[in-house]
PDB file of N, CA and C in Angstrom:
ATOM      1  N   UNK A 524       4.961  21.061  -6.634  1.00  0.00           N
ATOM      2  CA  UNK A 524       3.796  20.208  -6.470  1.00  0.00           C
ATOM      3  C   UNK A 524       4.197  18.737  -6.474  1.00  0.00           C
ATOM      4  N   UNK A 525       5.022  18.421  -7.390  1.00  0.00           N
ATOM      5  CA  UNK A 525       5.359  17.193  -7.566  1.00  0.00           C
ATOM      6  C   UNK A 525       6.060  16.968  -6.066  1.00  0.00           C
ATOM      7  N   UNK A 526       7.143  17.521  -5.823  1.00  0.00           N
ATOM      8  CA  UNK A 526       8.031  16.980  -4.552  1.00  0.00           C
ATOM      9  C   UNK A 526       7.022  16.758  -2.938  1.00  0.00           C
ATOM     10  N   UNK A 527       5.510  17.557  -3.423  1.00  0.00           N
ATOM     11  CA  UNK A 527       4.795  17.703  -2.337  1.00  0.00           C
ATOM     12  C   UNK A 527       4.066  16.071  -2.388  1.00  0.00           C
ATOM     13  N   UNK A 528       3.876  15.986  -3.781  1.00  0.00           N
ATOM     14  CA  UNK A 528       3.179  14.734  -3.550  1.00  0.00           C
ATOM     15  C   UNK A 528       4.184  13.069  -3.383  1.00  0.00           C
ATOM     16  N   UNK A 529       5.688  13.691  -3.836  1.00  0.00           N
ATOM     17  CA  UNK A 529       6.170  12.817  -3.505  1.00  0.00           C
ATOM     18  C   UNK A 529       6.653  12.198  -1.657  1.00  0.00           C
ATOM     19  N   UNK A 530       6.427  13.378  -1.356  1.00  0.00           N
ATOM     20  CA  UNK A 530       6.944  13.637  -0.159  1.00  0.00           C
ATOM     21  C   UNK A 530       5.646  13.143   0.556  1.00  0.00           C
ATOM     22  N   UNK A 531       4.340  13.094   0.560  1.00  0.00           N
ATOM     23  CA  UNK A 531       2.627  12.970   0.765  1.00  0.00           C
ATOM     24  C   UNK A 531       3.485  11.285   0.839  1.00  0.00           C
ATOM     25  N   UNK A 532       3.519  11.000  -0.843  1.00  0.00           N
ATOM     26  CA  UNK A 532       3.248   9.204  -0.934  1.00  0.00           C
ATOM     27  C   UNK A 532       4.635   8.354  -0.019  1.00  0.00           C
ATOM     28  N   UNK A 533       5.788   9.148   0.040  1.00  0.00           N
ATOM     29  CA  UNK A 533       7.025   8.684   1.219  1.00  0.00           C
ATOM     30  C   UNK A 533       5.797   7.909   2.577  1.00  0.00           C
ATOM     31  N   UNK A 534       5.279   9.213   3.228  1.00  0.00           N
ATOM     32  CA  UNK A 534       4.790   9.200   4.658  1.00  0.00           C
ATOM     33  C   UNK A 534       3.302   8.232   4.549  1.00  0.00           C
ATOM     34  N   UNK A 535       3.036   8.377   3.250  1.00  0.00           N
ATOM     35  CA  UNK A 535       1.657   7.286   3.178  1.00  0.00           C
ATOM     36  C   UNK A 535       2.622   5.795   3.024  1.00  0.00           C
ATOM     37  N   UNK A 536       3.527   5.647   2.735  1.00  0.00           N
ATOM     38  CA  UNK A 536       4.280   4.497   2.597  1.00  0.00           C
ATOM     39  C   UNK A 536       4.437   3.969   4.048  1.00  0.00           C
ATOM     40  N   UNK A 537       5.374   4.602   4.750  1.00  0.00           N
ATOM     41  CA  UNK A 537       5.506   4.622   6.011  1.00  0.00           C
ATOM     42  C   UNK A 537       4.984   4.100   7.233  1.00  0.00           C
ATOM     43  N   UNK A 538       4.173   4.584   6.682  1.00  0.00           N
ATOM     44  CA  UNK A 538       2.568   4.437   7.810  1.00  0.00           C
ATOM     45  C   UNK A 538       2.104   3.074   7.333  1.00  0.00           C
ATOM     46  N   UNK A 539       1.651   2.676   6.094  1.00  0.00           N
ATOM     47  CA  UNK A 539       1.216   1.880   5.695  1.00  0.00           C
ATOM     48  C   UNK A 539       2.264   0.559   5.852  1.00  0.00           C
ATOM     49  N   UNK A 540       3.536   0.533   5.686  1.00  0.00           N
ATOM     50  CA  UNK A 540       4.450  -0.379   5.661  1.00  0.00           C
ATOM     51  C   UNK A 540       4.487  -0.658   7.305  1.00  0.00           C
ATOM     52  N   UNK A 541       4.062   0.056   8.324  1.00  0.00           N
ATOM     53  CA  UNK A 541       4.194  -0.065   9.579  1.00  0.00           C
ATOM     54  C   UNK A 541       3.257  -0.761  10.303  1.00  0.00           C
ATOM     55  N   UNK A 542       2.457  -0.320   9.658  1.00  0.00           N
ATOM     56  CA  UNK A 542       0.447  -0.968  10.161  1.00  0.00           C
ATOM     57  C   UNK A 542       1.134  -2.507   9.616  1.00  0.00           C
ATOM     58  N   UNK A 543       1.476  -2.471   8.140  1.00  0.00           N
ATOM     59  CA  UNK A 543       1.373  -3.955   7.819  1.00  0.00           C
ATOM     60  C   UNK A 543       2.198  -4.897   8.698  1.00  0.00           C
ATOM     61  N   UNK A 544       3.189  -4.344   8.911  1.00  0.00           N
ATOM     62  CA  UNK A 544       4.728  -5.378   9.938  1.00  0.00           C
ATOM     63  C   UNK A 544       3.920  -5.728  10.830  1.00  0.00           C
ATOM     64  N   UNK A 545       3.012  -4.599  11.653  1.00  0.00           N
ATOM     65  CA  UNK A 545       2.348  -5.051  12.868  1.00  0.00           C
ATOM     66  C   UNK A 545       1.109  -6.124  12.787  1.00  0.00           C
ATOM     67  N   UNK A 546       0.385  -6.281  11.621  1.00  0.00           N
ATOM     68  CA  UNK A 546      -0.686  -7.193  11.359  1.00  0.00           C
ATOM     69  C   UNK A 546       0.424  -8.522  10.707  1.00  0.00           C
ATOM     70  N   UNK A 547       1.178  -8.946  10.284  1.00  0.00           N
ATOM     71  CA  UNK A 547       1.925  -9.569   9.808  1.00  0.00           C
ATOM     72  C   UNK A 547       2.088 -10.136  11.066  1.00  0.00           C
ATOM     73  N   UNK A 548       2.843  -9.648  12.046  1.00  0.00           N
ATOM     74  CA  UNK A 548       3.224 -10.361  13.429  1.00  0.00           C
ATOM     75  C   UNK A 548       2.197 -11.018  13.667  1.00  0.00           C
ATOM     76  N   UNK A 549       0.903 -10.446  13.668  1.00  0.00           N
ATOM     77  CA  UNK A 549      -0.307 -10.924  14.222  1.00  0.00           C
ATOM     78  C   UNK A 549      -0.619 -12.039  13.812  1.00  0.00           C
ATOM     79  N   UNK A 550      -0.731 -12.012  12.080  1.00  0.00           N
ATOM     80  CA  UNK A 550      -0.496 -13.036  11.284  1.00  0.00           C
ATOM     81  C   UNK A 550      -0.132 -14.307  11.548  1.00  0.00           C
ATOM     82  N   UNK A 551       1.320 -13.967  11.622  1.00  0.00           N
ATOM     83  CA  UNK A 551       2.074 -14.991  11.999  1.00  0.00           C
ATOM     84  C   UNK A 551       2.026 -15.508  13.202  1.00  0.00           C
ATOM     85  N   UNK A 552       1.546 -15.214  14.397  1.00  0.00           N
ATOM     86  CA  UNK A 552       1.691 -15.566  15.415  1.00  0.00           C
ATOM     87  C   UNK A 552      -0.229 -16.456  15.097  1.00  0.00           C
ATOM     88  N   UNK A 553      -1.016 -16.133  15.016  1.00  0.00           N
ATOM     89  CA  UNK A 553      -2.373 -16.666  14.571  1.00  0.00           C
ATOM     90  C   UNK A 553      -1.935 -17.852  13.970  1.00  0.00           C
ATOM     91  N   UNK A 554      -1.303 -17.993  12.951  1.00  0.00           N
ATOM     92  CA  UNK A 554      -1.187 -19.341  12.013  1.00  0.00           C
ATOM     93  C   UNK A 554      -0.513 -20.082  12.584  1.00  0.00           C
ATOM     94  N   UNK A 555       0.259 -19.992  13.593  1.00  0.00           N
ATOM     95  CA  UNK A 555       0.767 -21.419  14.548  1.00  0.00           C
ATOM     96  C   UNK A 555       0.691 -21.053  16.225  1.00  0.00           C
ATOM     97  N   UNK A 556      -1.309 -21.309  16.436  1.00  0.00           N
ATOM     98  CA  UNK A 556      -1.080 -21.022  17.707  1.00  0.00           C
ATOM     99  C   UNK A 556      -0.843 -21.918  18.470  1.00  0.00           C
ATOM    100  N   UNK A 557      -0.783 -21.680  19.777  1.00  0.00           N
ATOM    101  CA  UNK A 557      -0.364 -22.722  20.650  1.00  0.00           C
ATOM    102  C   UNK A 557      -1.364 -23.401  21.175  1.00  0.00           C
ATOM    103  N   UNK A 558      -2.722 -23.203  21.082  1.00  0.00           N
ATOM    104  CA  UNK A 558      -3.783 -24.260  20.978  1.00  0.00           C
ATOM    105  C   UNK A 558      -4.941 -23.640  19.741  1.00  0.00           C
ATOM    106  N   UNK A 559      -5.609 -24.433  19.609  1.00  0.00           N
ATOM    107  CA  UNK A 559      -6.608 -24.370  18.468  1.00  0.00           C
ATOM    108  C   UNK A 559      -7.753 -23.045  18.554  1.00  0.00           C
ATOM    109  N   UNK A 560      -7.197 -22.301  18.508  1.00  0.00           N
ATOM    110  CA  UNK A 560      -8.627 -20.957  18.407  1.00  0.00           C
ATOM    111  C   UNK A 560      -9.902 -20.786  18.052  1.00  0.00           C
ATOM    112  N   UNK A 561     -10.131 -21.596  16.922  1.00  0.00           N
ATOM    113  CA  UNK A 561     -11.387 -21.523  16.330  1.00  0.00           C
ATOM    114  C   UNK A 561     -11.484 -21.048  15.161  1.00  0.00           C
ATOM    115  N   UNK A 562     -12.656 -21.581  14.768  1.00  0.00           N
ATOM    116  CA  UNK A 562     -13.093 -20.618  13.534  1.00  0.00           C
ATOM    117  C   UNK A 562     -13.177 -19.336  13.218  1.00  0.00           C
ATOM    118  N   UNK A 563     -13.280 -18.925  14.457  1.00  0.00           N
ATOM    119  CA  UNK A 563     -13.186 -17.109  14.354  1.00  0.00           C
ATOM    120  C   UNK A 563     -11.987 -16.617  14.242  1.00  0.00           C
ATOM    121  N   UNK A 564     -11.022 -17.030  14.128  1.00  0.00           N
ATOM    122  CA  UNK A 564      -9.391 -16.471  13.990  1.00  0.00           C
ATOM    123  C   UNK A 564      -9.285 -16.708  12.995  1.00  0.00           C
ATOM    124  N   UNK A 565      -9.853 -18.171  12.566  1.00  0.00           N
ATOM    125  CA  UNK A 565      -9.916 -18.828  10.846  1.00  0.00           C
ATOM    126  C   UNK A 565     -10.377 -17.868   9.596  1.00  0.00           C
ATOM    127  N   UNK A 566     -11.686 -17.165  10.509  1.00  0.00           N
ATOM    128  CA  UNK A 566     -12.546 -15.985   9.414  1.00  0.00           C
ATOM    129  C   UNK A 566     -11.603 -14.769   9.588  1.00  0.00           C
ATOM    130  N   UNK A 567     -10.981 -13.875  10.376  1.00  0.00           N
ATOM    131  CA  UNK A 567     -10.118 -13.071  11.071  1.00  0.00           C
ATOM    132  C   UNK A 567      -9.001 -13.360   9.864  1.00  0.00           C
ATOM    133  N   UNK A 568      -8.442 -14.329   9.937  1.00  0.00           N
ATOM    134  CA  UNK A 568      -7.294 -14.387   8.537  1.00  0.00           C
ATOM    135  C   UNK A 568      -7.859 -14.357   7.688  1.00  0.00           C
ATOM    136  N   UNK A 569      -8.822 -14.522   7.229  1.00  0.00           N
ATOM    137  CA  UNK A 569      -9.251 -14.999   5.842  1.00  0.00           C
ATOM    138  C   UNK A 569      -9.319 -13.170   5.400  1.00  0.00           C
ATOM    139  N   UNK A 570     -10.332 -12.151   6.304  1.00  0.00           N
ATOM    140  CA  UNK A 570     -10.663 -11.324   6.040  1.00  0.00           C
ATOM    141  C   UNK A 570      -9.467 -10.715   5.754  1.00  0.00           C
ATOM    142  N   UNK A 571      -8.852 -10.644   6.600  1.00  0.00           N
ATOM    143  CA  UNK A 571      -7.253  -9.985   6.591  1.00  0.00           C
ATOM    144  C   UNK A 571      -6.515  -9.959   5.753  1.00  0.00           C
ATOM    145  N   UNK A 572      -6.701 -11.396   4.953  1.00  0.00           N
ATOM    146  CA  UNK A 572      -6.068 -11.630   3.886  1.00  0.00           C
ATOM    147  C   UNK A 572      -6.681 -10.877   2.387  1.00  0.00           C
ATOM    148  N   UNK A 573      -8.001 -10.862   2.209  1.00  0.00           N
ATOM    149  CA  UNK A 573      -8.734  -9.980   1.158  1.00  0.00           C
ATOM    150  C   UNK A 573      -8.482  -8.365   0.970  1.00  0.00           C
ATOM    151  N   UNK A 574      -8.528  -7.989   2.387  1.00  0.00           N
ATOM    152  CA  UNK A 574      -8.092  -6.689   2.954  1.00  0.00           C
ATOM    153  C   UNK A 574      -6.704  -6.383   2.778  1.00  0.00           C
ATOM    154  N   UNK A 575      -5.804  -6.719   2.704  1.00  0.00           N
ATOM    155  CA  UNK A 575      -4.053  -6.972   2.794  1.00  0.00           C
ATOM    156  C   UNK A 575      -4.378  -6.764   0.710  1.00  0.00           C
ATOM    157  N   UNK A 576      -4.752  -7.705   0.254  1.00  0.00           N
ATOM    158  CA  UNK A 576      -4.974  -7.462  -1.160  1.00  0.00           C
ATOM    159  C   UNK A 576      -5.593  -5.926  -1.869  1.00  0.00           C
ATOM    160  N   UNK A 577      -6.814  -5.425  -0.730  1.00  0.00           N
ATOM    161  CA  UNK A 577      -7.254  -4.813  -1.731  1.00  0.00           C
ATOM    162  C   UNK A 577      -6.454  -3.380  -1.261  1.00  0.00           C
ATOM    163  N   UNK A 578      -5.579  -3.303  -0.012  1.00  0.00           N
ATOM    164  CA  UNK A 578      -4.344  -2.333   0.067  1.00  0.00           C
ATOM    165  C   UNK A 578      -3.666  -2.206  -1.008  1.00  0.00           C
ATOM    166  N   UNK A 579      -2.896  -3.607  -1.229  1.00  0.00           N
ATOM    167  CA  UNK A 579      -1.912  -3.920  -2.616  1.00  0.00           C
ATOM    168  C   UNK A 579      -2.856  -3.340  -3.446  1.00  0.00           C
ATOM    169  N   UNK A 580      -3.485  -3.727  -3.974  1.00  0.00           N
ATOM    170  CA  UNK A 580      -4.187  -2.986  -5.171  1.00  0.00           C
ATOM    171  C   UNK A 580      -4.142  -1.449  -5.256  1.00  0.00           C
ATOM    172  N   UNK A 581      -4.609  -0.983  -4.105  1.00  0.00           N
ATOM    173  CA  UNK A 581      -4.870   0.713  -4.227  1.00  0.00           C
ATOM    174  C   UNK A 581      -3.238   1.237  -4.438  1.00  0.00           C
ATOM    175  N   UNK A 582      -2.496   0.925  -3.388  1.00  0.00           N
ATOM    176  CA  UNK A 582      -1.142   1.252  -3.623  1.00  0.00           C
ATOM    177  C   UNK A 582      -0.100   0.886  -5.126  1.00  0.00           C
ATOM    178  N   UNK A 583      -0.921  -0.308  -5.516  1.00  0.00           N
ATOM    179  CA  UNK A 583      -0.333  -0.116  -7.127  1.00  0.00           C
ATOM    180  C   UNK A 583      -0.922   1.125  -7.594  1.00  0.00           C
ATOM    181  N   UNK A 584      -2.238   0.833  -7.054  1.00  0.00           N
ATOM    182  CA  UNK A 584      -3.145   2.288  -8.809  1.00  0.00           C
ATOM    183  C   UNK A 584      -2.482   3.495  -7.733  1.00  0.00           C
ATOM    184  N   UNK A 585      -1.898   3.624  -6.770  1.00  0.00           N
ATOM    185  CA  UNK A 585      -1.412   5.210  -6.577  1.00  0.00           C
ATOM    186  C   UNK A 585       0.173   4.730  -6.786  1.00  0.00           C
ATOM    187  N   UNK A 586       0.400   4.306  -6.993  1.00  0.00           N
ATOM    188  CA  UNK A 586       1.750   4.521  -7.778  1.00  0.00           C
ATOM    189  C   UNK A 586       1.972   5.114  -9.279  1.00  0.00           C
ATOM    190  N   UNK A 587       0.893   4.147  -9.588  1.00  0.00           N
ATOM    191  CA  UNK A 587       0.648   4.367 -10.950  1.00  0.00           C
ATOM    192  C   UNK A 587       0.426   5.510 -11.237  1.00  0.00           C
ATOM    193  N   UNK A 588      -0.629   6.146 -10.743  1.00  0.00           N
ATOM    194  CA  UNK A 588      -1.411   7.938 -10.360  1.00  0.00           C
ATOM    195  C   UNK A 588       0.729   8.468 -10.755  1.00  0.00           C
ATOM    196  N   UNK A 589       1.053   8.291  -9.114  1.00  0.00           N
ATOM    197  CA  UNK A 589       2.439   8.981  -9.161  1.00  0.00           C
ATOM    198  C   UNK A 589       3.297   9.118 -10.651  1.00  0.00           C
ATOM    199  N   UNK A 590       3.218   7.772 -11.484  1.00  0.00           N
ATOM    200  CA  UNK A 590       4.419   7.510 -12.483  1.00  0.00           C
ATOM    201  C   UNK A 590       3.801   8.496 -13.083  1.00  0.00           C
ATOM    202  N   UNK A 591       2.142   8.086 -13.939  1.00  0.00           N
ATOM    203  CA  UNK A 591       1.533   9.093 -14.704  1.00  0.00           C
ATOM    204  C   UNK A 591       1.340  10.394 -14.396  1.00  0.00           C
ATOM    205  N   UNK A 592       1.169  11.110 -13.807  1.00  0.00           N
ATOM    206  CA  UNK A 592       1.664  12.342 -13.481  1.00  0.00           C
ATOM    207  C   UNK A 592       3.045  12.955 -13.471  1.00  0.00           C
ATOM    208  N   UNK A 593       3.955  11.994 -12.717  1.00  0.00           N
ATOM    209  CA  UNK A 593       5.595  12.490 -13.609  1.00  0.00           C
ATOM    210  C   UNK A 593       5.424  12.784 -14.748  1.00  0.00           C
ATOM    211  N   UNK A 594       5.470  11.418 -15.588  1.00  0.00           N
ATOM    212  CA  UNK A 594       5.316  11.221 -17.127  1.00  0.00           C
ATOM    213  C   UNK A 594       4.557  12.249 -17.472  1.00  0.00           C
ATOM    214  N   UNK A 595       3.234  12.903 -17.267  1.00  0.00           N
ATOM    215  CA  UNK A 595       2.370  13.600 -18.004  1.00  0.00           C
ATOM    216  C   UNK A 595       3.200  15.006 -17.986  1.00  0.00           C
ATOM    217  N   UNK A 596       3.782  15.693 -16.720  1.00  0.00           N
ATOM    218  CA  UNK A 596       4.674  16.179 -16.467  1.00  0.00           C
ATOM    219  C   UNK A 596       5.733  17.057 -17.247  1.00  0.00           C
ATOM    220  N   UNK A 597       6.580  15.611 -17.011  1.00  0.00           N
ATOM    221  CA  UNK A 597       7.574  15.613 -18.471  1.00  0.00           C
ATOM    222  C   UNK A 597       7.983  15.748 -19.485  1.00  0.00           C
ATOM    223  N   UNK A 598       6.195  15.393 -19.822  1.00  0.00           N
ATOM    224  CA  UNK A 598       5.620  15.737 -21.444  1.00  0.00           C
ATOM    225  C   UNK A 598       5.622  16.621 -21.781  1.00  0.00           C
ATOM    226  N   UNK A 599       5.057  17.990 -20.631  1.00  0.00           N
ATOM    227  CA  UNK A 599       4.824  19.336 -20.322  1.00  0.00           C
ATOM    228  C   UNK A 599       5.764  20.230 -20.173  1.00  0.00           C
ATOM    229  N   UNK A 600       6.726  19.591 -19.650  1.00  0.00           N
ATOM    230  CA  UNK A 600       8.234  20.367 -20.265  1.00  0.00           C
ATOM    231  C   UNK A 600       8.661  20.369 -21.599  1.00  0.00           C
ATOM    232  N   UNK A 601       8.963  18.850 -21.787  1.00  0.00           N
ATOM    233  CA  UNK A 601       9.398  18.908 -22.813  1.00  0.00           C
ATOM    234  C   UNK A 601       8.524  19.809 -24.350  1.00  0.00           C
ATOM    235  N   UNK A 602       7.716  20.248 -23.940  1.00  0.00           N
ATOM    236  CA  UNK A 602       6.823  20.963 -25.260  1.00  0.00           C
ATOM    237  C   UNK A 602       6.835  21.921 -25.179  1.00  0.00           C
ATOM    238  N   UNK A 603       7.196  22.521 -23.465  1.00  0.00           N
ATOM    239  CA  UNK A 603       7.298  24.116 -23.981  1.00  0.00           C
ATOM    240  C   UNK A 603       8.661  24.328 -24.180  1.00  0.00           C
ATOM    241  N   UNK A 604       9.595  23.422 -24.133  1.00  0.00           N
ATOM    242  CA  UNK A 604      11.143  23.454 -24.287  1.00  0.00           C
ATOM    243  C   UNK A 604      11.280  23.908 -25.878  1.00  0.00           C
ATOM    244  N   UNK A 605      10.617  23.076 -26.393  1.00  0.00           N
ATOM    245  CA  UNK A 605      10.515  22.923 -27.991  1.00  0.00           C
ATOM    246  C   UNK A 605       9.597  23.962 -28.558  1.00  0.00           C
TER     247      UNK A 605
END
């Protein structure tokens, strides 16, 4: 179970680290354009940027999910070991 979910959070990494490179370019290419876009590219980053955060966030608390479940795990060996 464990290697299933480790193997789950690999390919959710993946994916997710891939989407981001590609909005990053976007990013970056937006913040020094070659003429003035507007306010609507202005709101477009801004959102992007809240959104980009509340990814980071979820991907901490499922990491976290991941550690605590090892750990809880572990615990679960170690007690019927003993």
């Amino acid at each position: 179970m464990a290697e299933f979910l480790t193997f789950a959070a690999q390919e959710m990494l993946i994916k997710v680290v891939s989407l981001a490179a590609q909005e990053f370019t976007v990013i970056r290419d937006a913040e020094h354009p070659k003429q003035d876009q507007g306010v609507a590219v202005k709101l477009w980053l801004e959102k992007l940027e809240v959104i980009a955060h509340h990814v980071d966030d979820v991907l901490d608390d499922y990491g976290y999910e991941l550690l605590r479940r090892k750990v809880e795990l572990q615990n679960q060996i170690k007690k019927k070991v003993q």
